[in-house]
CSV table of C-alpha atoms in Angstrom, one decimal:
chain,number,residue,atom,x,y,z
A,1,MET,CA,0.1,-29.1,-38.3
A,2,LEU,CA,3.5,-28.5,-36.6
A,3,ASP,CA,3.1,-24.8,-37.2
A,4,THR,CA,-0.2,-24.7,-35.4
A,5,VAL,CA,1.3,-26.5,-32.3
A,6,LYS,CA,4.3,-24.2,-31.8
A,7,PRO,CA,2.4,-21.1,-30.8
A,8,VAL,CA,0.5,-23.1,-28.1
A,9,LYS,CA,3.8,-24.4,-26.7
A,10,ALA,CA,5.2,-20.9,-26.8
A,11,ARG,CA,2.3,-19.6,-24.8
A,12,ARG,CA,2.6,-22.1,-22.0
A,13,PRO,CA,5.5,-20.4,-20.2
A,14,ARG,CA,3.6,-17.2,-20.3
A,15,ALA,CA,0.6,-18.8,-18.9
A,16,ARG,CA,2.6,-20.3,-16.1
A,17,MET,CA,4.1,-16.9,-15.5
A,18,LEU,CA,0.6,-15.3,-15.2
A,19,LEU,CA,-0.4,-18.0,-12.6
A,20,LEU,CA,2.4,-16.8,-10.4
A,21,LEU,CA,1.1,-13.2,-10.2
A,22,GLY,CA,-1.1,-12.0,-7.4
A,23,PRO,CA,0.7,-11.2,-4.1
A,24,ALA,CA,1.8,-7.7,-5.3
A,25,PHE,CA,-1.8,-6.8,-6.2
A,26,VAL,CA,-2.8,-7.5,-2.6
A,27,ALA,CA,0.1,-5.4,-1.3
A,28,ALA,CA,-0.8,-2.7,-3.8
A,29,ILE,CA,-4.2,-2.2,-2.2
A,30,ALA,CA,-2.2,-0.4,0.6
A,31,TYR,CA,-1.2,2.2,-2.0
A,32,VAL,CA,-4.8,3.1,-3.0
A,33,ASP,CA,-6.4,3.3,0.5
A,34,PRO,CA,-8.6,6.2,1.7
A,35,GLY,CA,-5.5,7.9,3.2
A,36,ASN,CA,-4.2,8.3,-0.3
A,37,VAL,CA,-7.5,9.7,-1.4
A,38,ALA,CA,-7.4,12.4,1.3
A,39,ALA,CA,-3.8,13.3,0.7
A,40,ASN,CA,-4.0,13.3,-3.1
A,41,LEU,CA,-7.3,15.2,-3.3
A,42,THR,CA,-6.1,17.8,-0.8
A,43,SER,CA,-2.8,18.2,-2.7
A,44,GLY,CA,-4.5,18.6,-6.1
A,45,ALA,CA,-7.2,21.0,-4.8
A,46,SER,CA,-4.8,23.2,-2.8
A,47,TYR,CA,-1.7,23.2,-5.0
A,48,GLY,CA,-2.8,22.0,-8.4
A,49,TYR,CA,-0.1,20.0,-10.2
A,50,LEU,CA,2.7,21.1,-7.9
A,51,LEU,CA,3.2,17.8,-6.1
A,52,VAL,CA,2.8,15.4,-9.0
A,53,TRP,CA,6.6,14.7,-8.7
A,54,VAL,CA,6.1,13.4,-5.2
A,55,LEU,CA,3.8,10.7,-6.3
A,56,VAL,CA,6.0,9.7,-9.3
A,57,ALA,CA,9.1,9.5,-7.0
A,58,ALA,CA,7.2,7.6,-4.3
A,59,ASN,CA,5.8,5.1,-6.8
A,60,ILE,CA,9.3,4.4,-8.1
A,61,MET,CA,10.5,3.9,-4.5
A,62,ALA,CA,7.5,1.6,-3.9
A,63,MET,CA,8.3,-0.6,-6.8
A,64,LEU,CA,11.9,-1.0,-5.5
A,65,VAL,CA,11.0,-1.8,-1.9
A,66,GLN,CA,8.0,-4.0,-2.7
A,67,TYR,CA,10.1,-6.2,-5.0
A,68,GLN,CA,12.8,-6.4,-2.3
A,69,SER,CA,10.3,-7.4,0.3
A,70,ALA,CA,8.8,-10.1,-2.0
A,71,LYS,CA,12.2,-11.3,-3.0
A,72,LEU,CA,13.2,-11.7,0.7
A,73,GLY,CA,10.1,-13.9,1.3
A,74,VAL,CA,10.6,-16.0,-1.9
A,75,VAL,CA,14.4,-16.6,-1.4
A,76,THR,CA,14.5,-17.2,2.3
A,77,GLY,CA,11.1,-18.6,3.0
A,78,LYS,CA,10.7,-16.1,5.9
A,79,SER,CA,8.9,-12.8,6.2
A,80,LEU,CA,10.6,-9.6,7.1
A,81,PRO,CA,9.0,-9.6,10.6
A,82,GLU,CA,10.2,-13.2,11.1
A,83,HIS,CA,13.8,-12.2,10.2
A,84,LEU,CA,13.7,-9.3,12.6
A,85,GLY,CA,12.1,-11.4,15.4
A,86,GLU,CA,15.1,-13.8,15.1
A,87,ARG,CA,17.7,-11.1,15.2
A,88,PHE,CA,16.4,-8.7,17.9
A,89,LYS,CA,16.8,-9.4,21.6
A,90,THR,CA,13.6,-9.4,23.6
A,91,THR,CA,13.4,-5.8,24.6
A,92,SER,CA,14.4,-4.5,21.1
A,93,ARG,CA,11.9,-6.9,19.5
A,94,ARG,CA,9.1,-5.6,21.7
A,95,LEU,CA,9.9,-2.0,21.1
A,96,PHE,CA,10.1,-2.6,17.4
A,97,TRP,CA,6.8,-4.3,17.5
A,98,VAL,CA,5.2,-1.3,19.4
A,99,GLN,CA,6.2,1.2,16.6
A,100,ALA,CA,5.2,-1.3,13.9
A,101,GLU,CA,1.9,-1.8,15.6
A,102,LEU,CA,1.3,2.0,15.9
A,103,VAL,CA,1.9,2.3,12.1
A,104,ALA,CA,-0.6,-0.6,11.5
A,105,MET,CA,-3.1,1.2,13.7
A,106,ALA,CA,-2.6,4.5,11.8
A,107,THR,CA,-3.2,2.5,8.6
A,108,ASP,CA,-6.4,0.9,9.9
A,109,LEU,CA,-7.7,4.2,11.2
A,110,ALA,CA,-7.4,5.7,7.7
A,111,GLU,CA,-9.1,2.7,6.0
A,112,VAL,CA,-12.0,2.4,8.4
A,113,VAL,CA,-12.6,6.2,8.4
A,114,GLY,CA,-12.5,6.3,4.6
A,115,GLY,CA,-15.0,3.5,4.2
A,116,ALA,CA,-17.3,5.2,6.7
A,117,ILE,CA,-17.1,8.4,4.7
A,118,ALA,CA,-18.0,6.5,1.6
A,119,LEU,CA,-21.1,4.9,3.2
A,120,TYR,CA,-22.1,8.4,4.4
A,121,LEU,CA,-21.8,9.8,0.9
A,122,LEU,CA,-23.7,6.9,-0.7
A,123,PHE,CA,-26.4,6.3,1.9
A,124,GLN,CA,-26.2,9.0,4.5
A,125,ILE,CA,-25.2,6.4,7.2
A,126,PRO,CA,-23.7,8.1,10.3
A,127,LEU,CA,-19.9,7.8,10.4
A,128,PRO,CA,-19.7,5.6,13.6
A,129,LEU,CA,-22.2,3.1,12.2
A,130,GLY,CA,-20.5,3.2,8.8
A,131,GLY,CA,-17.2,2.4,10.5
A,132,LEU,CA,-18.8,-0.5,12.3
A,133,LEU,CA,-20.2,-1.8,9.0
A,134,VAL,CA,-16.8,-1.5,7.3
A,135,GLY,CA,-15.3,-3.6,10.1
A,136,ILE,CA,-17.9,-6.3,9.8
A,137,VAL,CA,-17.6,-6.6,6.0
A,138,SER,CA,-13.8,-6.7,6.3
A,139,MET,CA,-14.1,-9.6,8.7
A,140,ILE,CA,-16.1,-11.4,6.1
A,141,LEU,CA,-13.4,-10.7,3.5
A,142,LEU,CA,-10.8,-12.0,5.9
A,143,SER,CA,-12.8,-15.2,6.4
A,144,VAL,CA,-12.2,-15.9,2.7
A,145,GLN,CA,-8.5,-16.1,3.4
A,146,ASN,CA,-9.0,-18.4,6.4
A,147,ARG,CA,-11.4,-20.8,4.7
A,148,HIS,CA,-10.4,-20.8,1.1
A,149,GLY,CA,-6.7,-19.9,1.1
A,150,GLN,CA,-4.6,-17.1,-0.3
A,151,ARG,CA,-5.5,-17.4,-4.0
A,152,SER,CA,-9.2,-16.9,-3.3
A,153,PHE,CA,-8.4,-13.9,-1.1
A,154,GLU,CA,-6.2,-12.5,-3.9
A,155,SER,CA,-9.1,-12.8,-6.4
A,156,VAL,CA,-11.4,-10.9,-4.1
A,157,ILE,CA,-8.9,-8.1,-3.5
A,158,GLU,CA,-8.1,-7.9,-7.2
A,159,PHE,CA,-11.8,-7.5,-8.0
A,160,LEU,CA,-12.0,-4.7,-5.5
A,161,LEU,CA,-8.9,-3.1,-7.0
A,162,VAL,CA,-10.7,-3.0,-10.4
A,163,ILE,CA,-13.6,-1.2,-8.8
A,164,ILE,CA,-11.2,1.3,-7.1
A,165,THR,CA,-9.5,2.0,-10.4
A,166,ILE,CA,-12.8,2.7,-12.2
A,167,GLY,CA,-14.1,4.7,-9.3
A,168,PHE,CA,-11.2,7.1,-9.0
A,169,LEU,CA,-10.3,7.5,-12.7
A,170,THR,CA,-13.7,7.9,-14.3
A,171,GLY,CA,-13.7,11.6,-13.6
A,172,LEU,CA,-10.6,12.2,-15.7
A,173,VAL,CA,-12.5,11.2,-18.8
A,174,LEU,CA,-14.8,14.1,-18.4
A,175,SER,CA,-12.2,16.5,-16.9
A,176,PRO,CA,-8.8,15.8,-18.4
A,177,PRO,CA,-5.8,17.5,-16.9
A,178,ASP,CA,-3.7,20.3,-18.4
A,179,PRO,CA,-0.7,18.7,-20.1
A,180,ALA,CA,1.5,21.7,-19.4
A,181,GLY,CA,0.5,21.7,-15.8
A,182,VAL,CA,1.3,18.0,-15.4
A,183,ALA,CA,4.7,18.5,-17.0
A,184,GLY,CA,5.4,21.4,-14.7
A,185,GLY,CA,4.4,19.2,-11.7
A,186,LEU,CA,7.2,16.8,-12.5
A,187,MET,CA,9.8,19.4,-11.4
A,188,PRO,CA,10.6,18.8,-7.7
A,189,ARG,CA,9.7,21.9,-5.6
A,190,PHE,CA,7.5,23.0,-2.7
A,191,ALA,CA,5.3,26.1,-2.0
A,192,GLY,CA,5.6,26.7,1.7
A,193,THR,CA,5.5,24.6,4.8
A,194,ASP,CA,2.0,23.3,4.3
A,195,SER,CA,3.0,21.7,1.0
A,196,VAL,CA,5.9,19.9,2.8
A,197,LEU,CA,3.4,18.5,5.3
A,198,LEU,CA,1.2,17.3,2.4
A,199,ALA,CA,4.2,15.8,0.6
A,200,ALA,CA,5.1,13.8,3.7
A,201,GLY,CA,1.6,12.6,4.0
A,202,MET,CA,1.5,11.6,0.3
A,203,LEU,CA,4.8,9.8,0.8
A,204,GLY,CA,3.5,8.0,3.8
A,205,ALA,CA,0.4,7.1,1.9
A,206,THR,CA,2.3,5.7,-1.1
A,207,VAL,CA,5.3,3.9,0.5
A,208,MET,CA,3.4,2.0,3.1
A,209,PRO,CA,5.4,0.4,6.0
A,210,HIS,CA,2.8,-2.3,6.7
A,211,ALA,CA,2.8,-3.3,3.0
A,212,ILE,CA,6.6,-3.8,3.2
A,213,TYR,CA,6.1,-6.2,6.1
A,214,LEU,CA,3.2,-7.9,4.5
A,215,HIS,CA,4.5,-8.5,1.0
A,216,SER,CA,7.3,-10.8,2.2
A,217,GLN,CA,4.7,-12.9,3.9
A,218,LEU,CA,2.4,-13.0,0.9
A,219,ALA,CA,5.3,-14.0,-1.4
A,220,LYS,CA,6.5,-16.6,1.1
A,221,ASP,CA,3.1,-18.2,1.5
A,222,ARG,CA,2.4,-18.3,-2.2
A,223,HIS,CA,5.8,-19.4,-3.6
A,224,THR,CA,7.8,-21.2,-0.8
A,225,ASP,CA,7.9,-24.9,-1.8
A,226,ALA,CA,10.3,-27.7,-0.9
A,227,ARG,CA,10.3,-28.6,-4.6
A,228,ASN,CA,11.8,-25.3,-5.6
A,229,THR,CA,14.9,-25.8,-7.7
A,230,PRO,CA,17.4,-22.9,-8.5
A,231,GLU,CA,15.8,-22.7,-12.0
A,232,ARG,CA,12.3,-22.5,-10.6
A,233,LEU,CA,13.3,-20.0,-8.1
A,234,ARG,CA,14.7,-17.7,-10.8
A,235,ARG,CA,11.5,-18.1,-12.7
A,236,ILE,CA,9.5,-17.2,-9.6
A,237,LEU,CA,11.7,-14.1,-9.1
A,238,LYS,CA,11.1,-13.0,-12.7
A,239,ALA,CA,7.4,-13.4,-12.2
A,240,THR,CA,7.6,-11.5,-8.9
A,241,ARG,CA,9.3,-8.5,-10.7
A,242,LEU,CA,6.5,-8.5,-13.3
A,243,ASP,CA,3.9,-8.8,-10.5
A,244,VAL,CA,5.3,-5.8,-8.7
A,245,VAL,CA,5.7,-3.6,-11.8
A,246,LEU,CA,2.2,-4.3,-13.0
A,247,ALA,CA,0.6,-3.8,-9.6
A,248,LEU,CA,2.4,-0.6,-8.8
A,249,ILE,CA,1.9,0.9,-12.2
A,250,LEU,CA,-1.8,0.4,-11.6
A,251,ALA,CA,-1.7,1.8,-8.1
A,252,GLY,CA,0.5,4.7,-9.2
A,253,ALA,CA,-1.9,5.6,-12.0
A,254,VAL,CA,-4.8,5.6,-9.6
A,255,ASN,CA,-2.9,7.9,-7.1
A,256,ILE,CA,-1.7,10.3,-9.8
A,257,GLY,CA,-5.2,10.2,-11.4
A,258,MET,CA,-6.8,11.4,-8.1
A,259,LEU,CA,-4.4,14.3,-7.8
A,260,LEU,CA,-4.9,15.3,-11.5
A,261,LEU,CA,-8.7,15.1,-11.1
A,262,ALA,CA,-8.5,17.4,-8.0
A,263,ALA,CA,-6.2,19.8,-9.8
A,264,SER,CA,-8.4,19.9,-13.0
A,265,THR,CA,-11.8,20.0,-11.2
A,266,LEU,CA,-11.4,21.2,-7.6
A,267,GLY,CA,-8.8,24.0,-7.8
A,268,GLY,CA,-10.1,27.2,-6.2
A,269,VAL,CA,-13.4,25.5,-5.2
A,270,ALA,CA,-14.4,26.2,-1.5
A,271,GLY,CA,-14.6,23.2,0.9
A,272,THR,CA,-12.5,20.8,-1.1
A,273,ASP,CA,-10.1,20.4,1.8
A,274,SER,CA,-12.3,17.5,2.9
A,275,ILE,CA,-13.4,14.3,1.1
A,276,GLU,CA,-17.0,15.2,1.5
A,277,GLY,CA,-16.4,18.7,0.1
A,278,ALA,CA,-14.4,17.2,-2.8
A,279,HIS,CA,-17.1,14.8,-3.5
A,280,ALA,CA,-19.7,17.6,-3.6
A,281,ALA,CA,-17.6,19.6,-6.0
A,282,ILE,CA,-17.1,16.5,-8.2
A,283,VAL,CA,-20.9,16.0,-8.3
A,284,GLU,CA,-21.5,19.7,-9.1
A,285,ASN,CA,-18.8,19.9,-11.8
A,286,LEU,CA,-19.0,16.4,-13.3
A,287,GLY,CA,-22.5,15.1,-12.4
A,288,THR,CA,-24.1,12.8,-10.0
A,289,VAL,CA,-23.1,9.6,-11.8
A,290,VAL,CA,-19.4,10.4,-11.5
A,291,GLY,CA,-19.9,11.3,-7.8
A,292,VAL,CA,-21.6,8.0,-7.1
A,293,VAL,CA,-18.8,6.1,-9.0
A,294,PHE,CA,-16.2,8.0,-7.0
A,295,ALA,CA,-17.9,7.1,-3.7
A,296,VAL,CA,-18.2,3.4,-4.7
A,297,GLY,CA,-14.5,3.4,-5.4
A,298,LEU,CA,-13.8,5.0,-2.0
A,299,LEU,CA,-15.9,2.3,-0.4
A,300,ALA,CA,-14.1,-0.5,-2.2
A,301,SER,CA,-10.8,1.1,-1.2
A,302,GLY,CA,-11.8,1.2,2.5
A,303,LEU,CA,-13.1,-2.4,2.5
A,304,ALA,CA,-10.1,-3.9,0.7
A,305,SER,CA,-7.4,-1.9,2.4
A,306,THR,CA,-8.7,-2.5,5.9
A,307,SER,CA,-8.8,-6.2,5.3
A,308,VAL,CA,-5.2,-6.2,4.0
A,309,GLY,CA,-4.2,-4.0,6.9
A,310,ALA,CA,-5.5,-6.5,9.4
A,311,TYR,CA,-3.6,-9.2,7.6
A,312,ALA,CA,-0.5,-7.1,7.8
A,313,GLY,CA,-0.9,-6.5,11.5
A,314,ALA,CA,-1.3,-10.2,12.2
A,315,THR,CA,1.9,-10.8,10.2
A,316,ILE,CA,3.8,-8.3,12.2
A,317,MET,CA,2.7,-9.7,15.5
A,318,ASN,CA,3.4,-13.3,14.6
A,319,GLY,CA,6.8,-12.5,13.2
A,320,LEU,CA,8.0,-10.3,16.0
A,321,LEU,CA,6.3,-11.7,19.1
A,322,LYS,CA,5.5,-15.3,17.9
A,323,VAL,CA,1.9,-14.6,18.9
A,324,ARG,CA,-0.8,-15.7,16.5
A,325,ILE,CA,-4.4,-14.5,17.0
A,326,PRO,CA,-7.3,-15.1,14.7
A,327,LEU,CA,-7.6,-12.5,12.0
A,328,GLN,CA,-11.2,-11.7,13.0
A,329,ALA,CA,-10.2,-11.1,16.6
A,330,ARG,CA,-7.5,-8.7,15.5
A,331,ARG,CA,-10.0,-7.0,13.3
A,332,VAL,CA,-12.3,-6.3,16.3
A,333,ILE,CA,-9.4,-5.0,18.4
A,334,SER,CA,-7.9,-2.7,15.8
A,335,LEU,CA,-11.4,-1.4,14.9
A,336,ILE,CA,-11.9,0.2,18.3
A,337,PRO,CA,-9.6,3.4,17.9
A,338,ALA,CA,-11.3,4.3,14.6
A,339,LEU,CA,-14.8,3.9,16.0
A,340,VAL,CA,-13.8,6.1,19.0
A,341,LEU,CA,-12.5,8.9,16.7
A,342,LEU,CA,-15.6,8.7,14.6
A,343,SER,CA,-17.8,8.8,17.6
A,344,VAL,CA,-16.2,11.9,19.3
A,345,GLY,CA,-16.5,14.0,16.1
A,346,VAL,CA,-12.9,14.3,15.0
A,347,ASP,CA,-12.8,15.7,11.5
A,348,PRO,CA,-12.4,12.6,9.4
A,349,THR,CA,-10.3,14.1,6.5
A,350,TRP,CA,-7.9,15.6,9.0
A,351,ALA,CA,-7.6,12.3,10.7
A,352,LEU,CA,-6.8,10.6,7.4
A,353,VAL,CA,-4.1,13.1,6.4
A,354,VAL,CA,-2.4,13.0,9.9
A,355,SER,CA,-2.5,9.1,9.8
A,356,GLN,CA,-0.5,9.2,6.6
A,357,VAL,CA,2.1,11.5,8.2
A,358,VAL,CA,2.4,8.9,11.0
A,359,LEU,CA,3.0,6.3,8.3
A,360,SER,CA,5.8,8.3,6.7
A,361,PHE,CA,7.7,8.2,10.0
A,362,GLY,CA,7.4,4.4,10.1
A,363,ILE,CA,8.9,3.9,6.7
A,364,PRO,CA,12.6,3.9,7.7
A,365,PHE,CA,12.0,1.3,10.5
A,366,ALA,CA,10.7,-1.1,7.8
A,367,LEU,CA,13.0,0.0,5.0
A,368,ILE,CA,16.4,0.0,6.6
A,369,PRO,CA,16.3,-3.5,8.0
A,370,LEU,CA,14.9,-4.8,4.6
A,371,LEU,CA,17.8,-3.2,2.7
A,372,ARG,CA,20.3,-4.7,5.0
A,373,LEU,CA,18.8,-8.2,4.7
A,374,THR,CA,18.5,-8.2,0.9
A,375,ALA,CA,22.1,-6.9,0.6
A,376,SER,CA,23.4,-9.7,2.7
A,377,LYS,CA,25.0,-12.6,0.9
A,378,LYS,CA,24.6,-14.7,4.0
A,379,VAL,CA,20.8,-14.2,3.9
A,380,MET,CA,20.2,-14.0,0.2
A,381,GLY,CA,23.0,-16.0,-1.4
A,382,GLU,CA,23.3,-15.4,-5.1
A,383,HIS,CA,20.1,-13.3,-5.0
A,384,ARG,CA,21.5,-10.6,-2.9
A,385,ASP,CA,21.0,-7.0,-4.2
A,386,ARG,CA,23.6,-5.9,-6.7
A,387,LEU,CA,25.4,-2.5,-6.2
A,388,PRO,CA,23.1,-0.4,-8.4
A,389,LEU,CA,20.0,-1.7,-6.6
A,390,ARG,CA,21.7,-1.1,-3.2
A,391,ALA,CA,22.6,2.5,-4.3
A,392,ALA,CA,19.1,3.2,-5.4
A,393,ALA,CA,17.6,1.8,-2.2
A,394,LEU,CA,20.0,3.8,-0.1
A,395,LEU,CA,19.1,7.0,-2.0
A,396,SER,CA,15.4,6.2,-1.3
A,397,VAL,CA,16.1,5.9,2.4
A,398,VAL,CA,18.0,9.1,2.5
A,399,LEU,CA,15.3,11.0,0.8
A,400,ILE,CA,12.5,9.6,3.0
A,401,VAL,CA,14.5,10.3,6.2
A,402,ALA,CA,15.4,13.8,5.0
A,403,LEU,CA,11.7,14.7,4.3
A,404,ASN,CA,10.6,13.4,7.6
A,405,ALA,CA,13.4,15.3,9.4
A,406,LEU,CA,12.3,18.5,7.6
A,407,LEU,CA,8.7,17.9,8.6
A,408,LEU,CA,9.7,17.3,12.2
A,409,TRP,CA,11.7,20.5,12.3
A,410,LEU,CA,8.9,22.6,10.7
A,411,THR,CA,6.5,21.1,13.3
A,412,ALA,CA,8.8,21.8,16.2
A,413,THR,CA,9.3,25.4,15.1
A,414,GLY,CA,5.6,26.0,14.6
A,415,GLN,CA,5.9,26.5,10.8
A,416,ALA,CA,3.9,23.4,9.8
């Protein structure tokens, strides 16, 4: 009898650990938004497996910084924007908020446009109307968080993440990548200035500034408790590491899978420099069913990521300006730029790729303060970053800033 009880007891800590998971999967939605779709499909269709290494490196960086963001929220009980709001003087705080808000707007633009494209592919709904419908549905999703709390919101987002994964990876079953090509794509290199622009866009689409701000808030809201003891805090941090690793492995697999699908299916096919063209090529090469599944995944990506993006924007505003507005009201305001672009006929795929480049320039503004805070013993106490982690984080910052500087120089000299 005793032998039958022991396994049950052994499983209880694991069950409790699983109950602590969730915040990272919400943040991970930012890593599989429509901007990723545009950047990854364009990369795979144009350069084959060349830039696989960019996604692998970016995903490793993402794991590092998302864990640090979550750890900051768990240990201090404050989000990254709240910490910055306390440390900056009024003018600096407002200027910092402006650049963070621009990044959030670029994010929202990509997500609404991507959802609108999906509705057009599925139902031939005009892009402006599709963007409006995406905004309305995202308001409904945000109401789940307002009325039923974070856990219910996490469950909805995780369900959409499953749909996204199925939608974007189904095609690989019918069109598997070339193993030798994938292996070659792991070697860091470029092929001209256009590939540098794409790499910056892929980096901006993978290491998302607004996700760095948001994750600290999500972890804070879920795990901050006056009853936390040092032992319980260590258990929460252990669960947080697992949460981040699992969520980012899934998001990374989706991103790399999209690039591999484009490389194996869309290479050399005319018109695949747009999502609509890529979708048409997928339908032609893999069939209507795969095309529909892909479009459904894109729609789920747009709906989930725009909801999370609005949540992140509210977190940034509240932390830096101490201004709190209803999520639905913010959703309406941030929807306007995307609807304007869709209405004036701007190429949606181009807008998606450019929005991701804008995001890449916002990364250092979020990452550098985060690394300084998590390395501070005064802020983090015994949970401050150890030297190897600080070194890895510093290397990530240097690589990101260097790539952005290269992109800026190429643009200024007319080579990009």
